[in-house]
mmCIF file of C-alpha atoms in Angstrom:
data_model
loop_
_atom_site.group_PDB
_atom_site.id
_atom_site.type_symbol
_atom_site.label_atom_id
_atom_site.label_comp_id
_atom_site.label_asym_id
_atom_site.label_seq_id
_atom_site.Cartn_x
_atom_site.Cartn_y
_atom_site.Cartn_z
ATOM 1 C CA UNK A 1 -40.714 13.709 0.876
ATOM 2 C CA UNK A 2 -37.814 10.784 2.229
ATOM 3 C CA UNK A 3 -39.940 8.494 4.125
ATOM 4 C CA UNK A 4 -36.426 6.655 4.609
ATOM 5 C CA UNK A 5 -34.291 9.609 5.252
ATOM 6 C CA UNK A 6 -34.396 8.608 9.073
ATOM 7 C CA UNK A 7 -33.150 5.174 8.633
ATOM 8 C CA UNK A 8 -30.728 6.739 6.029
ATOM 9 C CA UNK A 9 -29.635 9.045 8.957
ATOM 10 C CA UNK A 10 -28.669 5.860 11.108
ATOM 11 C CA UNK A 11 -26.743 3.940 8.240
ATOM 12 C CA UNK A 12 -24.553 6.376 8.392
ATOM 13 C CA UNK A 13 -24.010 6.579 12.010
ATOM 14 C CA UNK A 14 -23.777 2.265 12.248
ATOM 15 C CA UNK A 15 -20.298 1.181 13.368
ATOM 16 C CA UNK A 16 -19.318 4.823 15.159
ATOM 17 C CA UNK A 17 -19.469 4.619 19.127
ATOM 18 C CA UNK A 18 -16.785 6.658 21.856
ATOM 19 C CA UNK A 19 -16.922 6.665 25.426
ATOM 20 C CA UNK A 20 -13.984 8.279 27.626
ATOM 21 C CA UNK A 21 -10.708 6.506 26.607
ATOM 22 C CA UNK A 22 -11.892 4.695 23.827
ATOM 23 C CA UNK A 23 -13.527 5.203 20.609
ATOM 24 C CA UNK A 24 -14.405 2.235 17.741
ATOM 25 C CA UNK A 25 -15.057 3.313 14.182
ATOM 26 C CA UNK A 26 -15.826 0.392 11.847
ATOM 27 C CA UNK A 27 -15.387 0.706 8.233
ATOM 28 C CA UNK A 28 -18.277 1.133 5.729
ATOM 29 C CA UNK A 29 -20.727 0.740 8.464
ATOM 30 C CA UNK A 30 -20.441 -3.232 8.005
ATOM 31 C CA UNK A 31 -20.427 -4.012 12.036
ATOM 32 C CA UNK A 32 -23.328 -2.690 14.646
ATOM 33 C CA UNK A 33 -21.527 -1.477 17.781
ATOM 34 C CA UNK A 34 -23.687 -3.395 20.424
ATOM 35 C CA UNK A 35 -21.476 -2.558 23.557
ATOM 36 C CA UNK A 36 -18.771 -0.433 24.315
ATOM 37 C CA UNK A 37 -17.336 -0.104 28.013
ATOM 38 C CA UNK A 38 -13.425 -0.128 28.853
ATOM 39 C CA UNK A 39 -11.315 -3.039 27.598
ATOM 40 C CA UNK A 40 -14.521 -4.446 25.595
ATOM 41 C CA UNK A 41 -16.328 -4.207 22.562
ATOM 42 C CA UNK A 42 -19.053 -6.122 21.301
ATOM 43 C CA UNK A 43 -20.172 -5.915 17.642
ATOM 44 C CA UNK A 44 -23.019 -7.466 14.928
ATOM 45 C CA UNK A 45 -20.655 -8.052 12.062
ATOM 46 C CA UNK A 46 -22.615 -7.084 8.439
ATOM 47 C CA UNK A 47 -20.372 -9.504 6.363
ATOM 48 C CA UNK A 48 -17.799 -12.145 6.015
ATOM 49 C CA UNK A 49 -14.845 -9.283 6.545
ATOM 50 C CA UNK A 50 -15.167 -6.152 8.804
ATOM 51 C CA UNK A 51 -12.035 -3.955 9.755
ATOM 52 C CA UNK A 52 -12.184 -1.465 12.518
ATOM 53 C CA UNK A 53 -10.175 0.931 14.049
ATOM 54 C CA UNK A 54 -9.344 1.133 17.325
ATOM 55 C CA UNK A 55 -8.164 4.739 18.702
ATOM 56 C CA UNK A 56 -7.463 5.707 22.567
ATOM 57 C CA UNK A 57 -7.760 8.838 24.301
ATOM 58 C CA UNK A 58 -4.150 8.962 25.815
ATOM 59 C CA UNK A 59 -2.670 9.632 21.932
ATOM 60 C CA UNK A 60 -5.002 12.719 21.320
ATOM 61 C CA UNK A 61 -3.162 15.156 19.553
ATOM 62 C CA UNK A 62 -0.097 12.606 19.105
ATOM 63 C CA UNK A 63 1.519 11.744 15.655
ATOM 64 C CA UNK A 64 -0.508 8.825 13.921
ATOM 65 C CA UNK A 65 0.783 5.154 15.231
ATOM 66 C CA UNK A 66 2.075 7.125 18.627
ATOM 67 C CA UNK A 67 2.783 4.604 21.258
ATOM 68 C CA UNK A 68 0.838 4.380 24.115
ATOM 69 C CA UNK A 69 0.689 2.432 27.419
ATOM 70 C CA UNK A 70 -0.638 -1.340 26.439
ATOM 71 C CA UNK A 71 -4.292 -1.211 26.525
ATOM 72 C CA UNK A 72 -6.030 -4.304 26.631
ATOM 73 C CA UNK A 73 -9.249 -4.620 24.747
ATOM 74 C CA UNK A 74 -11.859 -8.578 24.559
ATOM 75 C CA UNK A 75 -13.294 -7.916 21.136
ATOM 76 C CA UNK A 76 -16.601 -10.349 20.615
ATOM 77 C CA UNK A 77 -17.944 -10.328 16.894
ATOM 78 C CA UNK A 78 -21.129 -11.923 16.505
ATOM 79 C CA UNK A 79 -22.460 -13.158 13.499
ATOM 80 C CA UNK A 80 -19.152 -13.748 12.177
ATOM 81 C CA UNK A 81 -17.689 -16.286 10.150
ATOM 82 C CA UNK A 82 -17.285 -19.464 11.538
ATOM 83 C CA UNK A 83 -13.492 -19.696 10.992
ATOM 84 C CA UNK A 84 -12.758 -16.045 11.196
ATOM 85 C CA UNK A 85 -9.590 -14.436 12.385
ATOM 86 C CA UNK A 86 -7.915 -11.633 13.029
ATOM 87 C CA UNK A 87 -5.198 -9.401 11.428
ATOM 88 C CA UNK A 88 -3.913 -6.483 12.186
ATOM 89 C CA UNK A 89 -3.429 -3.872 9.052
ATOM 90 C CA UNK A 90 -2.157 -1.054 11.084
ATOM 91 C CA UNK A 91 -0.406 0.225 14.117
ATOM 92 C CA UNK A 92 1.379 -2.110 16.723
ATOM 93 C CA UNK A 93 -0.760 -5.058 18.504
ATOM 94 C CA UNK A 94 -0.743 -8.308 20.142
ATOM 95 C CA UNK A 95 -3.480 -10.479 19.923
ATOM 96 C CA UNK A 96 -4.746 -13.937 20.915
ATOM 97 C CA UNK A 97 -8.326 -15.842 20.300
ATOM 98 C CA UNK A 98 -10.644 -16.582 23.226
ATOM 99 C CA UNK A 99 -13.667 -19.291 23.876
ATOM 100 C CA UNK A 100 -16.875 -18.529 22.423
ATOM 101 C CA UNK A 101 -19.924 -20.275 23.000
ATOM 102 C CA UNK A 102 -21.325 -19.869 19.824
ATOM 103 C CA UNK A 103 -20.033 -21.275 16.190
ATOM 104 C CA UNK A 104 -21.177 -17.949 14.868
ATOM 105 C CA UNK A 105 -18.956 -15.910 17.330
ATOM 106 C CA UNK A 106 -15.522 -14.731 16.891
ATOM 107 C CA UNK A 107 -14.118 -13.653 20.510
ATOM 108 C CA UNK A 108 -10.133 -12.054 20.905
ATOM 109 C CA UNK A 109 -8.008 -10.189 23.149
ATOM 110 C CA UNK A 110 -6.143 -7.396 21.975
ATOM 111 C CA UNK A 111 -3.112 -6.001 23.497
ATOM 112 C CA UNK A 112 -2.617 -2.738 21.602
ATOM 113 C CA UNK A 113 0.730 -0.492 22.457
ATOM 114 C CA UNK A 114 0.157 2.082 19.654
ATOM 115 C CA UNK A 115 -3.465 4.282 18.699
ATOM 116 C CA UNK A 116 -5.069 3.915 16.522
ATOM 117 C CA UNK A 117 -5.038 0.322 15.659
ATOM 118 C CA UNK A 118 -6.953 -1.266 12.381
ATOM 119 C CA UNK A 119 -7.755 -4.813 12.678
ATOM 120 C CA UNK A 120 -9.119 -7.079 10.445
ATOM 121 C CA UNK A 121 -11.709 -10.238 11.204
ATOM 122 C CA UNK A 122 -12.334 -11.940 8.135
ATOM 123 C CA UNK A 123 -13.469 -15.651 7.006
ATOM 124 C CA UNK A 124 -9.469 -16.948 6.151
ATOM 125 C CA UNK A 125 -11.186 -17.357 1.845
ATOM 126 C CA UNK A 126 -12.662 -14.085 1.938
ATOM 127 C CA UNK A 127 -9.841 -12.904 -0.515
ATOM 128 C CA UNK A 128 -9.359 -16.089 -2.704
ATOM 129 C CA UNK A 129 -11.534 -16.174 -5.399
ATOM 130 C CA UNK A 130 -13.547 -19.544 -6.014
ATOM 131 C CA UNK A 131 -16.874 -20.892 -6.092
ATOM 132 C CA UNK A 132 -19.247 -21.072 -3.245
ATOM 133 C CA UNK A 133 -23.000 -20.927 -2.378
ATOM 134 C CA UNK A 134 -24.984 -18.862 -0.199
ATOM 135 C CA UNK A 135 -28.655 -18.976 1.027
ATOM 136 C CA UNK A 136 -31.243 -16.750 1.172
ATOM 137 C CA UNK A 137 -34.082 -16.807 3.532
ATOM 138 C CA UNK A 138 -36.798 -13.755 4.018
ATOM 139 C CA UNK A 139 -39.996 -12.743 5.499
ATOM 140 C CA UNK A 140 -40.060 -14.678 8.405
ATOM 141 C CA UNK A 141 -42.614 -12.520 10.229
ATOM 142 C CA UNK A 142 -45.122 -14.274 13.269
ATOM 143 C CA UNK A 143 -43.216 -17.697 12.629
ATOM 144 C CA UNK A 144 -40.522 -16.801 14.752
ATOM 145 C CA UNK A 145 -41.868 -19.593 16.705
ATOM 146 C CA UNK A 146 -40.843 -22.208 13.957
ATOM 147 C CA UNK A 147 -38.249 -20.582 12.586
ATOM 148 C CA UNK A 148 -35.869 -23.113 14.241
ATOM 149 C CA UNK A 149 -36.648 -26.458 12.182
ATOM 150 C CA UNK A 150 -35.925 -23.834 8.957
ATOM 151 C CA UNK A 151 -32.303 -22.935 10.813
ATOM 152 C CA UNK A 152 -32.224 -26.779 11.599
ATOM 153 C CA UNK A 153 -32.631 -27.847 7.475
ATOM 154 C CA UNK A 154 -30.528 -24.755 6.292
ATOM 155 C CA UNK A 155 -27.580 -26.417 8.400
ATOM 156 C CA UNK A 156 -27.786 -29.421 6.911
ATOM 157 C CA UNK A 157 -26.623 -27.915 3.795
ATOM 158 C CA UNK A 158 -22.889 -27.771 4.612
ATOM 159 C CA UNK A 159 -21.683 -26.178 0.973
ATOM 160 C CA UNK A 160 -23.678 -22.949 2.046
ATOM 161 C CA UNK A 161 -20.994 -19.870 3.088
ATOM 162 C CA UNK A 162 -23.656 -17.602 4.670
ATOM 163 C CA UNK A 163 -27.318 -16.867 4.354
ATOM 164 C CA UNK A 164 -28.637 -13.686 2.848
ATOM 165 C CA UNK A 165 -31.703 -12.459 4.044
ATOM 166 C CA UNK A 166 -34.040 -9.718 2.020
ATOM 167 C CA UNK A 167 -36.337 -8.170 5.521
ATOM 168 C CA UNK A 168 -39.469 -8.904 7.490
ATOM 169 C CA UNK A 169 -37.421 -10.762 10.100
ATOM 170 C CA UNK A 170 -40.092 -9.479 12.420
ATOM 171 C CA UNK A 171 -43.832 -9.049 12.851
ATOM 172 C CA UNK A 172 -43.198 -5.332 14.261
ATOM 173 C CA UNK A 173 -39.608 -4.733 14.472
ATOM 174 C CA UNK A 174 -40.292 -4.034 18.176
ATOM 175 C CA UNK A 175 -36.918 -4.564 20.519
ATOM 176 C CA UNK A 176 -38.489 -7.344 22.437
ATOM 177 C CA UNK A 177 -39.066 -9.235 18.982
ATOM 178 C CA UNK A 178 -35.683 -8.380 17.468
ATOM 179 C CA UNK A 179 -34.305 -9.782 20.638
ATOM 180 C CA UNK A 180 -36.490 -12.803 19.977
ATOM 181 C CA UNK A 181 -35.060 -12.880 16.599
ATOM 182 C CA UNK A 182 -31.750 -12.691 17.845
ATOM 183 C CA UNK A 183 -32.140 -15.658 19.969
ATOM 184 C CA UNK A 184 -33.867 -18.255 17.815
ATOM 185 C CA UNK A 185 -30.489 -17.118 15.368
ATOM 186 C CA UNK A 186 -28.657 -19.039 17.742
ATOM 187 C CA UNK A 187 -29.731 -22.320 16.018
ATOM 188 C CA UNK A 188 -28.361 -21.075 12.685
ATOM 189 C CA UNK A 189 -24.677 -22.084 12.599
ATOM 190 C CA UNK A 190 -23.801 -19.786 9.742
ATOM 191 C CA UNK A 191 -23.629 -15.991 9.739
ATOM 192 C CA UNK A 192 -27.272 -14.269 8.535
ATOM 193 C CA UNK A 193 -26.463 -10.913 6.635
ATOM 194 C CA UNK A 194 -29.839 -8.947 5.956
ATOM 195 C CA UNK A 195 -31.613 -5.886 5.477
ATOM 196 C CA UNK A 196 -34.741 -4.767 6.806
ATOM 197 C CA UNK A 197 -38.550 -4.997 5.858
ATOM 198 C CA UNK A 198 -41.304 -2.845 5.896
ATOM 199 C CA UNK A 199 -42.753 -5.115 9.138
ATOM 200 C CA UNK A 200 -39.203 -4.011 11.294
ATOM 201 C CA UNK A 201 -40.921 -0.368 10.676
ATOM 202 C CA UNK A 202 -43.776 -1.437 12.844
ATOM 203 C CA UNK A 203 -42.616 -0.212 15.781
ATOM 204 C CA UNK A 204 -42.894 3.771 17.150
ATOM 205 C CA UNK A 205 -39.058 3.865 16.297
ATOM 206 C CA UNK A 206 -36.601 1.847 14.540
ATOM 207 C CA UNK A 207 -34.263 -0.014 16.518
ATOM 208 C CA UNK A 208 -33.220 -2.342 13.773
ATOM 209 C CA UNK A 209 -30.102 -0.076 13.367
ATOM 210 C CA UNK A 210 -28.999 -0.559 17.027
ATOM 211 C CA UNK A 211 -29.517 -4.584 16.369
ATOM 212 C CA UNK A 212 -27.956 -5.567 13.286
ATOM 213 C CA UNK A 213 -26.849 -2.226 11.738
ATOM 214 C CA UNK A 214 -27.177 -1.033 8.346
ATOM 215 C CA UNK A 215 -30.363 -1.244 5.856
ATOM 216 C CA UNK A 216 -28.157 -0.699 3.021
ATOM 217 C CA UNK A 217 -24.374 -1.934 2.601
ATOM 218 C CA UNK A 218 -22.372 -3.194 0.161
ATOM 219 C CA UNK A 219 -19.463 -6.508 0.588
ATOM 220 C CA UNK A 220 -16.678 -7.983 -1.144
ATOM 221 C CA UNK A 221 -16.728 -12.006 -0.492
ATOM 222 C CA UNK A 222 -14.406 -14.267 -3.004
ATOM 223 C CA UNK A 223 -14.847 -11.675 -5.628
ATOM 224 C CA UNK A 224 -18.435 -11.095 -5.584
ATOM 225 C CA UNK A 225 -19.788 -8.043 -4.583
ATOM 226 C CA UNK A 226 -23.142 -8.139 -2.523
ATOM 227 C CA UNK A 227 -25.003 -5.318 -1.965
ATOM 228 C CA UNK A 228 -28.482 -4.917 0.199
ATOM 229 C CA UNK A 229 -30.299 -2.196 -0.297
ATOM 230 C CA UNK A 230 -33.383 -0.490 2.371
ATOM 231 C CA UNK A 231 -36.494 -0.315 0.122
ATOM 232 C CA UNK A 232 -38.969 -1.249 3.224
ATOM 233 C CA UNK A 233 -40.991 1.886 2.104
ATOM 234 C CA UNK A 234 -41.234 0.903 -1.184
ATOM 235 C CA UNK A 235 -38.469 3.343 -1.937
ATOM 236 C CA UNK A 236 -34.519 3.878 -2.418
ATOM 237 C CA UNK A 237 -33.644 7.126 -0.286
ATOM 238 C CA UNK A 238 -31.754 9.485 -2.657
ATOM 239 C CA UNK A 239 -29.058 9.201 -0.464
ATOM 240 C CA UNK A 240 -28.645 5.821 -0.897
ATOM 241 C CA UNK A 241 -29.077 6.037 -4.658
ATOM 242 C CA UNK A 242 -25.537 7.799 -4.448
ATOM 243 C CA UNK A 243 -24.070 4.739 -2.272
ATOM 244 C CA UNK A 244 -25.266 2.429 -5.053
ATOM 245 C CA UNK A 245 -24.204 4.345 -7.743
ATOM 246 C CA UNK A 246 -20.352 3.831 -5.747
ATOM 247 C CA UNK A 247 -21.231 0.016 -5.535
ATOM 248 C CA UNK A 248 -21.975 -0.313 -9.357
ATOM 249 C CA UNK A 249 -18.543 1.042 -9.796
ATOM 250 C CA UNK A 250 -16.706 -0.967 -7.719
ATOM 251 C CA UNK A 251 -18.418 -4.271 -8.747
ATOM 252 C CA UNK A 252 -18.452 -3.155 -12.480
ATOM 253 C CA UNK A 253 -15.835 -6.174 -12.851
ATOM 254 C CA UNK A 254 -16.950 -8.258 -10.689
ATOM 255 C CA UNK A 255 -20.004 -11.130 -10.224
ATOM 256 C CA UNK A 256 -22.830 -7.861 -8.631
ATOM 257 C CA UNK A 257 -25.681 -9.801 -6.506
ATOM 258 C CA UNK A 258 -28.390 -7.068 -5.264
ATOM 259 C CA UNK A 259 -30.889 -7.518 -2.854
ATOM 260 C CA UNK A 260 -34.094 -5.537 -1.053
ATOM 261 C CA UNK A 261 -36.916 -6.266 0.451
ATOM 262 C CA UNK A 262 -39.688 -4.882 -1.583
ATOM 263 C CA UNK A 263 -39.185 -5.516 -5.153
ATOM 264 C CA UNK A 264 -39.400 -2.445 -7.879
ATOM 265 C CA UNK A 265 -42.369 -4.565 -9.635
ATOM 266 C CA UNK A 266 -44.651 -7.168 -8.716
ATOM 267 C CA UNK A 267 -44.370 -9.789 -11.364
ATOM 268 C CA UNK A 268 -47.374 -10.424 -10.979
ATOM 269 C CA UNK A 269 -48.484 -6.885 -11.233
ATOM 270 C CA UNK A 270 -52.152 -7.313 -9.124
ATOM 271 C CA UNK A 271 -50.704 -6.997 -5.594
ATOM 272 C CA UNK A 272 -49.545 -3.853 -3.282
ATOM 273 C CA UNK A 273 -45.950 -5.870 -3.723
ATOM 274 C CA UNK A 274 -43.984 -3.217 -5.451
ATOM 275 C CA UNK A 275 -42.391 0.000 -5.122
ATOM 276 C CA UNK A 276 -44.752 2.861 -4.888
ATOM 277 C CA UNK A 277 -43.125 4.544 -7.994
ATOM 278 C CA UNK A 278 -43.441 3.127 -10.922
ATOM 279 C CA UNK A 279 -40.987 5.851 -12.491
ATOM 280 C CA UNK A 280 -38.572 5.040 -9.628
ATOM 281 C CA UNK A 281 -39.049 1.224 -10.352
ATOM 282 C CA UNK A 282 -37.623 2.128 -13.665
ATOM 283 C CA UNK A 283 -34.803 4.323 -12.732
ATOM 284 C CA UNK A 284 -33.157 2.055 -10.086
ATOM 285 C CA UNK A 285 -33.839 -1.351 -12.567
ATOM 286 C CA UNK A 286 -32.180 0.493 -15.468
ATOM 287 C CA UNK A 287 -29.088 1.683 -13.086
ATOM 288 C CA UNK A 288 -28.503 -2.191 -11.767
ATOM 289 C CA UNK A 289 -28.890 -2.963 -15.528
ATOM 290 C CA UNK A 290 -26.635 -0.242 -16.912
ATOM 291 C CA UNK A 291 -23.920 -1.431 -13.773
ATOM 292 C CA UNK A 292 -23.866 -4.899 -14.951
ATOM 293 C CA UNK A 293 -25.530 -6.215 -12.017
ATOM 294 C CA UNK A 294 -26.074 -10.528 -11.809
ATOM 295 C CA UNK A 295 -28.600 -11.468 -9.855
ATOM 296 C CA UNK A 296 -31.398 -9.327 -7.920
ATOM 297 C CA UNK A 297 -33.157 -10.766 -4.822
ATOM 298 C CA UNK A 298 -36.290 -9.924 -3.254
ATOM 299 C CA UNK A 299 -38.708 -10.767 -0.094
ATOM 300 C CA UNK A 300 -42.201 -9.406 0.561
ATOM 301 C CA UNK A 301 -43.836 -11.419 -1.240
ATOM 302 C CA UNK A 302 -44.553 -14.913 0.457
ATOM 303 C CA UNK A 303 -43.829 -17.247 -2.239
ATOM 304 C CA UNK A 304 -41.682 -17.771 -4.795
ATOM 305 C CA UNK A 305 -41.060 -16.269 -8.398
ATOM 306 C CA UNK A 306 -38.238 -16.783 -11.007
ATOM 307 C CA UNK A 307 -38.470 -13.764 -13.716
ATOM 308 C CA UNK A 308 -35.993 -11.267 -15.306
ATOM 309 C CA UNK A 309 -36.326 -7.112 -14.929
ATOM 310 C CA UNK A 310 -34.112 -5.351 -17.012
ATOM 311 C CA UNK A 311 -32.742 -8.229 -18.311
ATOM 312 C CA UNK A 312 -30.979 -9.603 -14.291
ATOM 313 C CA UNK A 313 -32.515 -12.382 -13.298
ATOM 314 C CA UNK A 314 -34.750 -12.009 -10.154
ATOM 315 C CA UNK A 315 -35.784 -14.197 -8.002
ATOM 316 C CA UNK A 316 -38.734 -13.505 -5.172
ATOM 317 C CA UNK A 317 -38.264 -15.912 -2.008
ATOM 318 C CA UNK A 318 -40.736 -14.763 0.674
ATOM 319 C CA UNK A 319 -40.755 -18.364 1.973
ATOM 320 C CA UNK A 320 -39.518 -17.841 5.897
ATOM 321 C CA UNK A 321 -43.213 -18.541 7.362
ATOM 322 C CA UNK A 322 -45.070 -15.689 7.177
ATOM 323 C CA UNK A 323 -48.524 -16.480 5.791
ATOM 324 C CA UNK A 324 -48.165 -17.843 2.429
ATOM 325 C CA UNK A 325 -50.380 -16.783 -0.440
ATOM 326 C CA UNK A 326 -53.605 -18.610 -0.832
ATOM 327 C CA UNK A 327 -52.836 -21.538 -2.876
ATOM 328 C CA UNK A 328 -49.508 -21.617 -2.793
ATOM 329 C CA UNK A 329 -48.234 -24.701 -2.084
ATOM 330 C CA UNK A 330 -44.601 -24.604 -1.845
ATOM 331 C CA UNK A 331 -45.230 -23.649 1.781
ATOM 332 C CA UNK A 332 -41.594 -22.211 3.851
ATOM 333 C CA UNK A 333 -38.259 -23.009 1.626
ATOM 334 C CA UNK A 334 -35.125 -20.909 1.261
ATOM 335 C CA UNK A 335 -32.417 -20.927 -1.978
ATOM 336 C CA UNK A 336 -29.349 -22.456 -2.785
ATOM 337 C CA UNK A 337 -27.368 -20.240 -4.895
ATOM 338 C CA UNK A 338 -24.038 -21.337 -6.255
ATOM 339 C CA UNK A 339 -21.117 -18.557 -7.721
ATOM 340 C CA UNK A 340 -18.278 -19.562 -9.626
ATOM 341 C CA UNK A 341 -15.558 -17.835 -11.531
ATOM 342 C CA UNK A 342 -17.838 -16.760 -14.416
ATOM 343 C CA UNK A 343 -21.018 -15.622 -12.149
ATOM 344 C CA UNK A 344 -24.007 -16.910 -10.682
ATOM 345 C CA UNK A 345 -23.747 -20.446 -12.261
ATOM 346 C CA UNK A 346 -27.205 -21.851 -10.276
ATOM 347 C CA UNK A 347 -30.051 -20.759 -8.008
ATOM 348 C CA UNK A 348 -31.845 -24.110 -6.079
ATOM 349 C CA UNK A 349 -35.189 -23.645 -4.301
ATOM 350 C CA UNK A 350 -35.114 -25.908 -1.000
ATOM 351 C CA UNK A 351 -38.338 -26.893 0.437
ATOM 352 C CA UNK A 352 -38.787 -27.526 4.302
ATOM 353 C CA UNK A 353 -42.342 -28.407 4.507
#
């Protein structure tokens, strides 16, 4: 039994769309393809640096980098980087930025005389390693309706890079609330990378996918490697446990930050707040412990816990708005967390009530 071998399904299709003339594939999935029509494409970027290819119909069949008759193409990435730009890392391509009307939206046009094209739209540090901080901010559930003055205090912390979020962005992942979601995001001037929750799986289907793409990815950003994994149903699909074991590798050398929405155990261990498994809890904390993973995040859970599995330090921050825990009284916060050259050198919970 995969009760996530649907949404698995759909990872893999995130970032792949055609239509006659014109087809977009974005690499490793880290870009939702929200509109495609001729001379426009409109994506939900899954991290600080996406690249994409670009191929047109006329060049079927042609050698690779044929030229073909200038096709002009506005590409809108939303959710990007406030300073991102673009680059183009193959074929032949003119480019030039356009207006956008939000801080969090990267808009270009792109005159392209060869197919296919690969472009590049990345934060201009995204290579150069360095300290930073990121936030993290989860479970923010039937407070959609004050999630603003959260968006509001999380901007006044101008150090932060981008916010992680760990699921439950929704009450019932329903399009009309994702939509909501989407629009109260507006507030937020810095790009919100997250997975989903076991509340987007309220709804008959899952249109999280078509919304902000992939459950479970994996980024590079100033030498850390972040990657978000789908455990809404309180599992890891098998498939993705082959992804990760790929994203171990790769960040084998480098600072390894992992985060999902349901945590393996409940460190508390008297809740429904873990994975259903046990067994599997074991198995996927000993593989992020054998990969040399940093720092594991976690939602669900509405409140906030500092504790180590497997020896990574693990942090729970369920603090978005959903209903807190009775007698919890740190109320909604989000965290600080600062990465320098020799790892994850702080983790700082801010309170907003």
């Amino acid at each position: 039994m995969r009760p996530a071998e649907d949404r698995t399904a759909r990872d893999e299709a995130v970032g792949h769309a055609a239509i006659p003339g014109l087809r977009v594939a974005v690499r490793e999935g880290l870009a939702a393809v929200r509109e495609l029509e001729e001379g426009s494409v409109r994506l939900w970027a899954s991290a600080p640096s996406i690249e994409l290819e670009l191929s047109f119909d006329e060049a079927a069949g042609a050698p690779e980098q044929a030229a073909t008759p200038p096709r002009e193409v506005e590409l809108s990435v939303r959710n990007c980087m406030p300073e991102g730009t673009l680059t183009i890392l193959e074929g032949e391509a003119q480019w030039a930025p356009l207006p956008a009307s939000l801080v969090t939206e990267c808009r270009f046009r792109v005159i392209a005389s060869s197919s296919p094209v690969v472009l590049r739209v990345a934060d201009p540090l995204a290579d150069t390693p360095g300290a930073f901080h990121f936030g993290v901010l989860s479970d923010i559930q039937e407070a959609i309706d004050r999630v603003g003055d959260v968006y509001r205090r999380i901007n006044e912390e101008p150090h932060l890079s981008f916010v992680l979020g760990a699921g439950d962005l929704t009450e019932r992942g329903s399009r009309e609330e994702l939509e909501r979601f989407q629009e109260e995001l507006e507030a937020l001037a810095l790009p919100y990378y997250t997975t989903l929750g076991n509340h987007e799986l309220g709804a008959s289907e899952t249109p999280y996918h078509d919304y902000f793409g992939r459950g479970s990815f994996s980024f590079v950003y100033r030498d850390a490697r972040f990657t978000l994994l789908d455990s809404a149903s309180a599992t890891i699909d098998p498939r993705v446990y082959e992804w990760l074991s790929d994203w171990l590798d790769l960040g084998r050398r480098q600072t390894h930050v992992v985060a999902m929405h349901i945590p393996p155990l409940d460190p508390i261990g008297v809740r429904n707040g873990a994975f259903s498994s046990r067994n599997e809890a074991s198995k996927l904390l000993g593989r992020l412990a054998r990969g040399n993973v940093d720092l594991t995040l976690y939602g669900h859970i509405h409140s906030y816990y500092r504790f180590d599995n497997a020896g990574i330090p693990a942090h729970i921050s369920g603090g978005g708005g959903a209903i807190p825990e009775r007698f919890d009284a740190l109320g909604r916060h989000f965290l600080d967390v600062r990465v320098d050259e020799r790892g994850v050198a702080g983790v700082r919970v801010v309170r907003v009530d």
